[in-house]
mmCIF file of C-alpha atoms in Angstrom:
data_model
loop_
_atom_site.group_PDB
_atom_site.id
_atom_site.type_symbol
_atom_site.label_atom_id
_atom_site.label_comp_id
_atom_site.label_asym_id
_atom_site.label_seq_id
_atom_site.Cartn_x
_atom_site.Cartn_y
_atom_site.Cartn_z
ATOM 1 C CA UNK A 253 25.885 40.562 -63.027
ATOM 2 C CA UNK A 254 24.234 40.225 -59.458
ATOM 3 C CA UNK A 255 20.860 39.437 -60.209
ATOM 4 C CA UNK A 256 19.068 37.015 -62.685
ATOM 5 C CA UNK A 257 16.738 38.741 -65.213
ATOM 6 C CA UNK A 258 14.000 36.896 -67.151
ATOM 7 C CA UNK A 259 13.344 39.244 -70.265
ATOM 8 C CA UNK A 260 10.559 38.840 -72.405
ATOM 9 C CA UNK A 261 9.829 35.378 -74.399
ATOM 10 C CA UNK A 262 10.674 33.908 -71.167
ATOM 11 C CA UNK A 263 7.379 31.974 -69.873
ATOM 12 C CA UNK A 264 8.353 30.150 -66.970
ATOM 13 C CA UNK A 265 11.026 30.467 -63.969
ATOM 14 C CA UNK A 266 12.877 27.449 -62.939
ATOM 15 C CA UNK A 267 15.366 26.987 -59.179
ATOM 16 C CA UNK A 268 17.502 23.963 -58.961
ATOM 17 C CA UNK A 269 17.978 24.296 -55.721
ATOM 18 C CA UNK A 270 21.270 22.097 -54.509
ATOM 19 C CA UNK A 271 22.012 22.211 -51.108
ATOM 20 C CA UNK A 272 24.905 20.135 -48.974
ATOM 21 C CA UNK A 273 25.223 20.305 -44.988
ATOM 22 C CA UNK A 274 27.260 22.031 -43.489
ATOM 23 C CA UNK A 275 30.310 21.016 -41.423
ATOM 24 C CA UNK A 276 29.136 19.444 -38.562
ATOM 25 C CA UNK A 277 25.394 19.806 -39.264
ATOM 26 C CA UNK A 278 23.121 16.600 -40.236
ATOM 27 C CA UNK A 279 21.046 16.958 -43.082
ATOM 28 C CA UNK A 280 18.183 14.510 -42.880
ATOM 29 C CA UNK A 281 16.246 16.538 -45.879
ATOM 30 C CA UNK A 282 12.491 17.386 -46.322
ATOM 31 C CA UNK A 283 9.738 15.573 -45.139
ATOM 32 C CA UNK A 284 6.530 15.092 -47.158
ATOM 33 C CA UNK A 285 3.109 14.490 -45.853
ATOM 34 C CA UNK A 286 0.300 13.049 -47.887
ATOM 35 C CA UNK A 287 -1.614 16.647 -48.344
ATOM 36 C CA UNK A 288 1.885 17.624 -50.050
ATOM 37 C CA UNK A 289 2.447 19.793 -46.587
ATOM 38 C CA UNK A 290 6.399 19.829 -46.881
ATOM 39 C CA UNK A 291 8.625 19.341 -43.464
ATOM 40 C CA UNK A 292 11.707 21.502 -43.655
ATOM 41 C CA UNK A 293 14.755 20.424 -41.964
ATOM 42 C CA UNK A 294 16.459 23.277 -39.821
ATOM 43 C CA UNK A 295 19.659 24.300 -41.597
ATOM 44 C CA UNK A 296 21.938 27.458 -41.984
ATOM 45 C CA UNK A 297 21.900 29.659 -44.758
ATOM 46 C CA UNK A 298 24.994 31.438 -45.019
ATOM 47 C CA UNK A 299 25.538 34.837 -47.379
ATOM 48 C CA UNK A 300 25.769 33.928 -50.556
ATOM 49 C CA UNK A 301 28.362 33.623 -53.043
ATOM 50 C CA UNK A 302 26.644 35.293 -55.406
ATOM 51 C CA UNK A 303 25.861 38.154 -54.059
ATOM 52 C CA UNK A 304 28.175 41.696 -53.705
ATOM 53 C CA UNK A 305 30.802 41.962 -51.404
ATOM 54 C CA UNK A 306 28.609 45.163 -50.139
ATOM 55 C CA UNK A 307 25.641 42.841 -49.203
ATOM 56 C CA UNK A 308 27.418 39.975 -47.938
ATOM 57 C CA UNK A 309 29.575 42.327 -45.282
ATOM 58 C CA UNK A 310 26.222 44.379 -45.003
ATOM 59 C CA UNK A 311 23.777 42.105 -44.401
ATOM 60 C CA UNK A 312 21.255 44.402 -44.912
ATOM 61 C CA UNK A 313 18.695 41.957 -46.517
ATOM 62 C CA UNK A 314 16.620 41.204 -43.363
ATOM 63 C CA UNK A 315 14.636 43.151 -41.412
ATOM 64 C CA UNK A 316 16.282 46.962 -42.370
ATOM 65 C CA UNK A 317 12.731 47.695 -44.429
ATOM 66 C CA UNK A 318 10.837 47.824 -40.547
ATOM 67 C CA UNK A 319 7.407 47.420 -41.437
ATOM 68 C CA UNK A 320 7.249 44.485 -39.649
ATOM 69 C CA UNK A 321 8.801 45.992 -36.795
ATOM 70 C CA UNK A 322 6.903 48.936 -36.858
ATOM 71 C CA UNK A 323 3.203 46.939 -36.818
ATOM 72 C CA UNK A 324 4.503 44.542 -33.642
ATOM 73 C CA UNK A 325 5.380 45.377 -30.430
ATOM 74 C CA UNK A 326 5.170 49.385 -31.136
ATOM 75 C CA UNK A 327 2.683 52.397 -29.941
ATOM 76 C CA UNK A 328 -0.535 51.340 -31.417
ATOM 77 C CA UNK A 329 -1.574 55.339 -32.378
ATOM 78 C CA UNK A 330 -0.746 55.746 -35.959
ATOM 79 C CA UNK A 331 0.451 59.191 -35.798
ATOM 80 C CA UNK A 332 3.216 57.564 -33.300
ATOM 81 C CA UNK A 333 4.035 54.542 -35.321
ATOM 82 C CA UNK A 334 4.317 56.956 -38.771
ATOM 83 C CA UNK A 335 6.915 59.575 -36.567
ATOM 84 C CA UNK A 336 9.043 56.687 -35.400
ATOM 85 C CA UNK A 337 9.608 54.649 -38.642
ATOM 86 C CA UNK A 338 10.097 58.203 -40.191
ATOM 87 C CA UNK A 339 12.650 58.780 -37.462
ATOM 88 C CA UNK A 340 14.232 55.477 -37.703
ATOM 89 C CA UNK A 341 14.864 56.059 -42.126
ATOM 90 C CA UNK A 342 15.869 59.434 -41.665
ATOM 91 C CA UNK A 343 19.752 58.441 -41.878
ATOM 92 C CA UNK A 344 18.058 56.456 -45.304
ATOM 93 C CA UNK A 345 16.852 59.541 -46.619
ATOM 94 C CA UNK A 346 19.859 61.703 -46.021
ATOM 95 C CA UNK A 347 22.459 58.911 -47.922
ATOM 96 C CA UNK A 348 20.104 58.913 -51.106
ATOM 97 C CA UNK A 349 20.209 63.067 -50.790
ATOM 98 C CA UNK A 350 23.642 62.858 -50.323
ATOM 99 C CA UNK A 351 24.035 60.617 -53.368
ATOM 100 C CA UNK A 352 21.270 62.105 -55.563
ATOM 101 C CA UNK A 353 21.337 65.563 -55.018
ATOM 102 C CA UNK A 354 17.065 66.532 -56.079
ATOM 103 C CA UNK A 355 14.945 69.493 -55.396
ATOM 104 C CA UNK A 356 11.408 68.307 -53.272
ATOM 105 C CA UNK A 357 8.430 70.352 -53.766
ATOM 106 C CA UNK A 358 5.538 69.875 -51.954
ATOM 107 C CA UNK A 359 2.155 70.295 -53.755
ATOM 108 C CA UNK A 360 -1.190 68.959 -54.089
ATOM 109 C CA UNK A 361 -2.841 67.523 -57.564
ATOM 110 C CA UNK A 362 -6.521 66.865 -57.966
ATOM 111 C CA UNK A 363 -6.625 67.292 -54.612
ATOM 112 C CA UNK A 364 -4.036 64.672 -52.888
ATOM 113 C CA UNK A 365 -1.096 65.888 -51.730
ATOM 114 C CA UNK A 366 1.717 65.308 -53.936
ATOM 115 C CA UNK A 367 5.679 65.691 -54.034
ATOM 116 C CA UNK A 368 7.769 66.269 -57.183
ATOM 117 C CA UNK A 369 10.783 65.483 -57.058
ATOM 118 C CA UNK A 370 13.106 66.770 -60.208
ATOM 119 C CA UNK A 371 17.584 66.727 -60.221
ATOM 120 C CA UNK A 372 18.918 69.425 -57.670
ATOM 121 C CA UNK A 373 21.390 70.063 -61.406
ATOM 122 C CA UNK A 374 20.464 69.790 -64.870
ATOM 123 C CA UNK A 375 17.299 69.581 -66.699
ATOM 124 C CA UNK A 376 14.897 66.807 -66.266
ATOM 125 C CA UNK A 377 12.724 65.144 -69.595
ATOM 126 C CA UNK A 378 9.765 67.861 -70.426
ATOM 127 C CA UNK A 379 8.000 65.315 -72.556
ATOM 128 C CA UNK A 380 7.336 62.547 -69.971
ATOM 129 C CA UNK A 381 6.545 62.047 -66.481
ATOM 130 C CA UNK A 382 6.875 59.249 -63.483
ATOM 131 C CA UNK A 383 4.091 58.898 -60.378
ATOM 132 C CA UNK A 384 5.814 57.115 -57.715
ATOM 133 C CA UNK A 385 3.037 54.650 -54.855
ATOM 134 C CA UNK A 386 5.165 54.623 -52.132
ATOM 135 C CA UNK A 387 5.629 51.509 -50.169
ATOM 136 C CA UNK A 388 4.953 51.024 -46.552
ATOM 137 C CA UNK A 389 2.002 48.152 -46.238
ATOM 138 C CA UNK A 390 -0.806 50.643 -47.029
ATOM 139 C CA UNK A 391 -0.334 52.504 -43.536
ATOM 140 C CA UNK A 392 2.794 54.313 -42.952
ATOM 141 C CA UNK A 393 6.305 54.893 -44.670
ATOM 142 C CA UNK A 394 5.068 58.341 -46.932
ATOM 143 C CA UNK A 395 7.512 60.797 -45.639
ATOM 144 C CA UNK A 396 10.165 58.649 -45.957
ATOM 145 C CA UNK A 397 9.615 56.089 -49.081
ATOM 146 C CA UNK A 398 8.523 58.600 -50.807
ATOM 147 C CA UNK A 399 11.982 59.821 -50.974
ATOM 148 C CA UNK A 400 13.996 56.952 -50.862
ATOM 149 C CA UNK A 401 12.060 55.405 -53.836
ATOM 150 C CA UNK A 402 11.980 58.273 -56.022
ATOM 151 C CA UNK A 403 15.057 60.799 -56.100
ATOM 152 C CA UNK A 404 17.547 57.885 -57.585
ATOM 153 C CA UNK A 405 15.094 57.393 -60.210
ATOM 154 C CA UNK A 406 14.541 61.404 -60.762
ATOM 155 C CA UNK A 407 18.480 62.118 -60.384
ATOM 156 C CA UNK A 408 19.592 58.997 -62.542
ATOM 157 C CA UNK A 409 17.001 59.007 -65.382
ATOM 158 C CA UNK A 410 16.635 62.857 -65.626
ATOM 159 C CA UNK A 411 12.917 63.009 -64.718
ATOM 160 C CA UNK A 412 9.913 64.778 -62.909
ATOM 161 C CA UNK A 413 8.758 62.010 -60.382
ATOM 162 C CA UNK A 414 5.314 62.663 -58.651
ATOM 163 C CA UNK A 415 5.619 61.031 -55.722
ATOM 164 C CA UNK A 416 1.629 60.323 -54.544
ATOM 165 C CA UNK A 417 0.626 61.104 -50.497
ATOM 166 C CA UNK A 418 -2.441 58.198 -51.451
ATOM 167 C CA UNK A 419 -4.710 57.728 -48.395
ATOM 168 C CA UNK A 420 -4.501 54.757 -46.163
ATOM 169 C CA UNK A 421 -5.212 52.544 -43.328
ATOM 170 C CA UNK A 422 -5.962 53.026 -40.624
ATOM 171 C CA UNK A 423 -7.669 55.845 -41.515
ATOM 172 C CA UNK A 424 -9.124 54.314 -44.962
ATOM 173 C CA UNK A 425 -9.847 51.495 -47.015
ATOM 174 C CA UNK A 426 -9.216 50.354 -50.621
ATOM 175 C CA UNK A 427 -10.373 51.281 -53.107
ATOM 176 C CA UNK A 428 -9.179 54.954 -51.518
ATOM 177 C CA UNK A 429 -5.169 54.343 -52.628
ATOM 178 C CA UNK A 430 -5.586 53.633 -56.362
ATOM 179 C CA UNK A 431 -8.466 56.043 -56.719
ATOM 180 C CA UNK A 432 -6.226 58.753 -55.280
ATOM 181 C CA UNK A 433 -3.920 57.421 -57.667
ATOM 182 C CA UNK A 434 -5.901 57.800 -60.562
ATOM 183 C CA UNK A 435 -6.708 61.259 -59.720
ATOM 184 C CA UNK A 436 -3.492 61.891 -60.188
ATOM 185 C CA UNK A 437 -3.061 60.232 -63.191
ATOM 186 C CA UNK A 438 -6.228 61.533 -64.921
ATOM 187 C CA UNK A 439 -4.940 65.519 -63.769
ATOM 188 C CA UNK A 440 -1.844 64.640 -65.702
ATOM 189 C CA UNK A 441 -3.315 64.084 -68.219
ATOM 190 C CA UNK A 442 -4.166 67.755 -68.997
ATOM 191 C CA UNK A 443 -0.708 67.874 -70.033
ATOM 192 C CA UNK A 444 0.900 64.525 -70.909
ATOM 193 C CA UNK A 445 0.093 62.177 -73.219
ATOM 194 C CA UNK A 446 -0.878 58.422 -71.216
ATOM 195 C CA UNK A 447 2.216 56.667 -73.008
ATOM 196 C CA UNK A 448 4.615 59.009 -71.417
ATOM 197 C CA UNK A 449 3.470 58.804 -67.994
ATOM 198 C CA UNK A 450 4.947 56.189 -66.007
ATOM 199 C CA UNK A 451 4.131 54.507 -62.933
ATOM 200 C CA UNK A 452 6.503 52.701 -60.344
ATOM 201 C CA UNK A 453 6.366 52.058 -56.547
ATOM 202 C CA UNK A 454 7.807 49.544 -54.116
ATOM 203 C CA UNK A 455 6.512 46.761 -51.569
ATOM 204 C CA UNK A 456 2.505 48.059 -51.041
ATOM 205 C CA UNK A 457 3.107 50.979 -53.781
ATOM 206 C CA UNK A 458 4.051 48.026 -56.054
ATOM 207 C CA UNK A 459 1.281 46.617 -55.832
ATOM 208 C CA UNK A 460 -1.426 49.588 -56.052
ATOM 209 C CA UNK A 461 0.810 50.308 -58.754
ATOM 210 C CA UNK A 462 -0.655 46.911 -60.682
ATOM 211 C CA UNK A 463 -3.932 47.867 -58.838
ATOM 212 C CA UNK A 464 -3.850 50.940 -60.858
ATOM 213 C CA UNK A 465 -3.221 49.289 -64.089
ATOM 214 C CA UNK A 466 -6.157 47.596 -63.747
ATOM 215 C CA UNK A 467 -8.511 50.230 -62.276
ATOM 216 C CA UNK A 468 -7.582 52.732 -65.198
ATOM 217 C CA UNK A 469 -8.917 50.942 -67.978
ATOM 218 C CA UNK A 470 -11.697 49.296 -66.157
ATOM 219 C CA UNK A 471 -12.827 53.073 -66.002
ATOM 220 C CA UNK A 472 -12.567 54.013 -69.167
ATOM 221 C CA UNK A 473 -9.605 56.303 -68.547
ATOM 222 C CA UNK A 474 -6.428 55.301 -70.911
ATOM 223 C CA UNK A 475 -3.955 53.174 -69.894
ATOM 224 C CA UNK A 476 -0.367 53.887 -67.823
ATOM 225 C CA UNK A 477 2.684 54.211 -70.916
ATOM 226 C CA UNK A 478 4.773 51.548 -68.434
ATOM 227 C CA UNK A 479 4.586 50.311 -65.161
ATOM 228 C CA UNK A 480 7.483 49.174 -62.613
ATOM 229 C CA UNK A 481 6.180 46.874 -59.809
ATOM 230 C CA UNK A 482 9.021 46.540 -56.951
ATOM 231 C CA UNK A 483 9.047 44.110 -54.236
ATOM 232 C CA UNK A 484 5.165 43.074 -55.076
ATOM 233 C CA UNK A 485 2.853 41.574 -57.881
ATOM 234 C CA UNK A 486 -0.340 41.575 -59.675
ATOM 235 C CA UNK A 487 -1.732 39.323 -56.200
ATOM 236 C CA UNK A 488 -2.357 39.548 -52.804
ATOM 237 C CA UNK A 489 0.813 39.850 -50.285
ATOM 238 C CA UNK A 490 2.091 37.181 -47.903
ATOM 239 C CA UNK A 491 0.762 34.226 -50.551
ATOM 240 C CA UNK A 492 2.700 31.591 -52.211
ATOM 241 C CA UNK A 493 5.517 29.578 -51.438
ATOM 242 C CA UNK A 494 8.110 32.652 -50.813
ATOM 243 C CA UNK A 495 5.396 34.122 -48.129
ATOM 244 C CA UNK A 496 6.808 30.503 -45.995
ATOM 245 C CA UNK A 497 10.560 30.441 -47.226
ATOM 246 C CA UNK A 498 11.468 34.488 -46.583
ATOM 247 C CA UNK A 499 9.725 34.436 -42.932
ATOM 248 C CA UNK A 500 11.879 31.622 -41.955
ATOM 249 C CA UNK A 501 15.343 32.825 -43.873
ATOM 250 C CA UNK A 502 14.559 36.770 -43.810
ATOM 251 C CA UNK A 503 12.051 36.914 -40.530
ATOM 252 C CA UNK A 504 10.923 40.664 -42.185
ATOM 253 C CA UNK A 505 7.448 39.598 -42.182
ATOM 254 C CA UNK A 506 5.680 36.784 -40.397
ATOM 255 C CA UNK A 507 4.578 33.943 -42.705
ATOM 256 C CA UNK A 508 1.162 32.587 -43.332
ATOM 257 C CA UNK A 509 -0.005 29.189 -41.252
ATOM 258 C CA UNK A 510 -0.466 25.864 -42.681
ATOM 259 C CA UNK A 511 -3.659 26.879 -43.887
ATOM 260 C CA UNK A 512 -2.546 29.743 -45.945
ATOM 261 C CA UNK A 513 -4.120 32.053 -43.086
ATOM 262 C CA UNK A 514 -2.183 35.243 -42.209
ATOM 263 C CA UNK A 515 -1.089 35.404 -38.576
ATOM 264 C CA UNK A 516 -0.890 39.178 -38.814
ATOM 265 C CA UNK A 517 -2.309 41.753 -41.021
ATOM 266 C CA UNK A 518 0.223 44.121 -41.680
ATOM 267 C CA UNK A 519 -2.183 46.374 -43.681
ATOM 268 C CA UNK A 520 -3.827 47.333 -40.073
ATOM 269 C CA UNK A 521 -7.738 46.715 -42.038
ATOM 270 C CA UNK A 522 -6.568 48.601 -45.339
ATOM 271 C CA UNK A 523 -8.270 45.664 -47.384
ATOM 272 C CA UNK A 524 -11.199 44.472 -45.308
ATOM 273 C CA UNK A 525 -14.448 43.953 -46.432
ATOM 274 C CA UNK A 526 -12.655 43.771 -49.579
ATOM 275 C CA UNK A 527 -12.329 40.259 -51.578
ATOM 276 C CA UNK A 528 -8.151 39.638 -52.557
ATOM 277 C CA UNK A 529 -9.350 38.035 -55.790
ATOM 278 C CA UNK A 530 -11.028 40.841 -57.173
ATOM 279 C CA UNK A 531 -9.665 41.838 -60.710
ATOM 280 C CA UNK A 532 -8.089 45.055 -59.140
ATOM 281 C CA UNK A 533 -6.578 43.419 -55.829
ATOM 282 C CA UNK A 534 -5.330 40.723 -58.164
ATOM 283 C CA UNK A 535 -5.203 41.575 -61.387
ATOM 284 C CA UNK A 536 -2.202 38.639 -62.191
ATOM 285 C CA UNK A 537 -5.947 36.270 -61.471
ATOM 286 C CA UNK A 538 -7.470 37.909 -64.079
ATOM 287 C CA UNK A 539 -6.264 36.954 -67.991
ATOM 288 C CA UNK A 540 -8.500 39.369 -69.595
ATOM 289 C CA UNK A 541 -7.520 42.438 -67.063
ATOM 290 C CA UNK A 542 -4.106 42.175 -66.871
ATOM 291 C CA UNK A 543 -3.866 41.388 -70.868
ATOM 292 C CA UNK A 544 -4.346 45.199 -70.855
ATOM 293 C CA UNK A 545 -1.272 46.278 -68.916
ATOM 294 C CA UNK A 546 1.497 48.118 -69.888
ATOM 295 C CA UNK A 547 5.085 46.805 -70.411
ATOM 296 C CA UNK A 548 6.014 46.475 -67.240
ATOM 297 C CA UNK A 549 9.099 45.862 -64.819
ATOM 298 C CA UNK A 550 8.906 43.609 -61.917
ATOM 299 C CA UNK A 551 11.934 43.178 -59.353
ATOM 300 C CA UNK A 552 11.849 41.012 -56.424
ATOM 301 C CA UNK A 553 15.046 38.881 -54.342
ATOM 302 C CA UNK A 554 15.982 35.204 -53.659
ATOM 303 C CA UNK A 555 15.315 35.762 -50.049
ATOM 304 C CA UNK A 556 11.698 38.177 -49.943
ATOM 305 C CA UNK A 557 8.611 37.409 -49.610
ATOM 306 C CA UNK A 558 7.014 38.735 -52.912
ATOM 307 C CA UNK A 559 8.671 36.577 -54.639
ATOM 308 C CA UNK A 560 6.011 34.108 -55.309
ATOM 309 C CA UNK A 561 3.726 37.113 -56.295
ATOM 310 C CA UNK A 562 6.144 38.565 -58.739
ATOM 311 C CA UNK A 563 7.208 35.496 -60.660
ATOM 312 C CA UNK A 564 3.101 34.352 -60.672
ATOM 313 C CA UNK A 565 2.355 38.298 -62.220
ATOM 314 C CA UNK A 566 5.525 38.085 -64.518
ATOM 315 C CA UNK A 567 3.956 34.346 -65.978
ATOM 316 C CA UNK A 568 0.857 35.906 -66.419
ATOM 317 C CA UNK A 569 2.099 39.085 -68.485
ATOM 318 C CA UNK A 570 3.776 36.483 -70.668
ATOM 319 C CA UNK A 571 1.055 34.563 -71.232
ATOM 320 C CA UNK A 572 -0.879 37.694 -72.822
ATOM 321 C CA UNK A 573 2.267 38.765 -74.571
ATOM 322 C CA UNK A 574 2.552 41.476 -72.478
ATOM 323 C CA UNK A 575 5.988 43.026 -72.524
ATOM 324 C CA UNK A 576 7.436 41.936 -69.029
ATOM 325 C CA UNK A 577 10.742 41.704 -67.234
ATOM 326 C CA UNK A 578 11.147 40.103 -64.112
ATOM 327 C CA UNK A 579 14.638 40.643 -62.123
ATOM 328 C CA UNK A 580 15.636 38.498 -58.818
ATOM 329 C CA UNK A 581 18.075 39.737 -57.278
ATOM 330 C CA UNK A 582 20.498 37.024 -55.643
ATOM 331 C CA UNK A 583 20.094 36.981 -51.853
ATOM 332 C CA UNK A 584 18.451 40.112 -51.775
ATOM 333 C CA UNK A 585 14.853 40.881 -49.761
ATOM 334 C CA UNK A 586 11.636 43.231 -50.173
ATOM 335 C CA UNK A 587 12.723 46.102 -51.671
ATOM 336 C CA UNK A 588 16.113 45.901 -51.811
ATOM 337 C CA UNK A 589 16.484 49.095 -53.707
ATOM 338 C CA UNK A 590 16.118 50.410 -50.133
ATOM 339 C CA UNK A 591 19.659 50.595 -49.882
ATOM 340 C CA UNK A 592 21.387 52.360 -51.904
ATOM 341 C CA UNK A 593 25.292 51.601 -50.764
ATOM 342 C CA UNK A 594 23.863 47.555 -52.380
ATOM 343 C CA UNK A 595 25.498 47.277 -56.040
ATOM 344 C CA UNK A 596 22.236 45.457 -56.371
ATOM 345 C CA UNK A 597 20.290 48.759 -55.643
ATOM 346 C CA UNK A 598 21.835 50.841 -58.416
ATOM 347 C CA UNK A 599 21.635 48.228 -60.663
ATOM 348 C CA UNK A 600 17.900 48.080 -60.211
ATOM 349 C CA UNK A 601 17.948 52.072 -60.569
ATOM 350 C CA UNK A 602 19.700 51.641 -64.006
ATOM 351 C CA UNK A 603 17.133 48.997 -64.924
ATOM 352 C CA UNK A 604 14.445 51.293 -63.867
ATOM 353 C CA UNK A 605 15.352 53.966 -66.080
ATOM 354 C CA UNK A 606 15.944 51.991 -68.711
ATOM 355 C CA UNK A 607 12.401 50.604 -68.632
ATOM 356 C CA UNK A 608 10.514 53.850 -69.204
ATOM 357 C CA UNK A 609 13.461 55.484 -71.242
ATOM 358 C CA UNK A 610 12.695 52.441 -74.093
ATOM 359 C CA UNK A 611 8.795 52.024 -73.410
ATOM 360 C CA UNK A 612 7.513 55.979 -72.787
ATOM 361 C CA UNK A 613 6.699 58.057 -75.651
#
């Protein structure tokens, strides 16, 4: 197997890391200053052993998710950004179509617009239901994640995925995503029980997705049946010690300063005003919120950036005995699932529907 999987029972996550210079490269090791402010050595990270054949001849893990690209050096005017990243994923798009075949309807649900995606052949599961948040740091990425992330899971698991058009920067600011979100939840609700609706997402839709877990029963509406939270966590992005390591070895997304400052905000305002320790920015801060969540599904890489955020969210559903399973995929970054041609990717799918096949009603 390609990726390491903490299942539940599992409270802590532990790297050994062992590393040896390379031929012809001097290793003089880390340097530590008093304030625990670690200097790292330069060194070269080759592909790694562990990982596919697929990935290694790919390498696909940095940089092919351009948000980063797409919110430096590009056309300022949103509308422009959104048409060129949906542009430059449309070969994306049409490799999952061609490998998932799915029907796309467009439609709008307590009054945010809303695509369901079902299989192109077969029947899909009456009784339950996935929303998919799609990713795309809270600004852009909806015509095109919205797809990517949701018809393998639709074509795969045999369901009726609602994939959410949730308002965002620059345009709006939270709260505006998860209440859009629970809109859509709450109309469901007319016609599915709460334990067999399921919610996923990847990157920023991973993390509204905990952001909804939170919100719903801090509003007296029922809880989610299960949750899957790709490529973020239960806390703020671009924190922890993965925010440092993945900007140097992955360079998808600039890393914080010294100070824990970000140098950029990719969520172009999405969250200002707003405080990232709040129980529904950060829920994984919060024992007594996030002691109400779901079982849940959290998948993250060696080499991205969330994974500080995931592991920190996975400890923390643990530690309420909340059912939680965290998978890292070796030498993978955000939101690997991305790719689908990764052996990596479809194992994730399979893990996905496995989730909600064993925890919906």
């Amino acid at each position: 197997m390609n990726f390491l999987r903490l299942i539940s029972g599992t409270s802590a996550l532990t790297f050994a890391v062992f590393a040896s210079p390379l031929a012809g490269q001097e290793h003089r090791g880390p340097a530590f200053s008093e304030d625990g402010t670690v200097n790292v050595s330069a060194f070269d990270l080759p592909p790694s052993v562990l990982a596919s054949d697929e990935s290694r001849q790919a390498q696909e893990m940095r940089g092919r998710i351009p948000v980063g690209a797409m919110t430096t050096g590009q056309d300022p005017e949103i509308g422009a950004r959104r048409a060129t990243l949906a542009r430059m994923l449309q070969p994306r798009v049409d490799l999952i179509q061609q490998m998932y075949p799915a029907r796309v309807e467009e439609a709008v649900i307590a009054g945010v617009p809303v695509r369901i995606i079902t299989p192109a052949e077969g029947e899909f599961d009456p009784g339950r239901v996935l929303i998919n948040l799609h990713g795309g740091a809270f600004n852009v990425c909806w015509e095109s994640c919205s797809l990517i992330e949701s018809i393998p899971i639709a074509v795969m698991g045999g369901y009726r995925v609602i994939s959410v058009n949730y308002r965002m920067a620059p345009e709006h600011r939270h709260p505006a995503g998860v209440e859009d979100a629970a809109a859509v939840f709450g109309s469901l609700l007319e016609d599915y029980d709460p334990d067999s609706i399921g919610v996923f997402g990847c990157s920023a839709g991973g993390a509204l997705t905990a952001q909804l877990a939170a919100y719903l029963p801090t509003n007296d509406m029922p809880q989610m049946g299960a949750a899957g939270i790709f490529g973020a966590g239960g806390v703020r992005f671009q924190s922890g010690d993965s925010a440092y390591i993945a900007a140097n070895i992955d360079g998808s997304f600039p890393g914080p300063d010294v100070d824990g400052q970000l140098a950029q905000d990719l969520t172009l305002g999405y969250f200002d005003g707003a405080d990232y320790a709040d129980p529904i920015i950060s829920p994984a801060l919060h024992p007594e919120v996030i002691a109400s969540f779901p079982p849940t599904l959290i998948t993250t890489g060696t080499r991205a950036m969330d994974l500080s955020p995931a592991i920190v969210t996975n400890s923390a559903l643990l530690a309420q005995n909340v059912n939680s399973t965290l998978i890292v995929g070796e030498a993978m970054g955000h939101c690997y699932q991305y790719n689908p041609a990764l052996p990596e990717s479809r194992e994730a799918y399979a893990a996905t529907v496995r989730h909600f096949r064993q925890n919906l009603d």
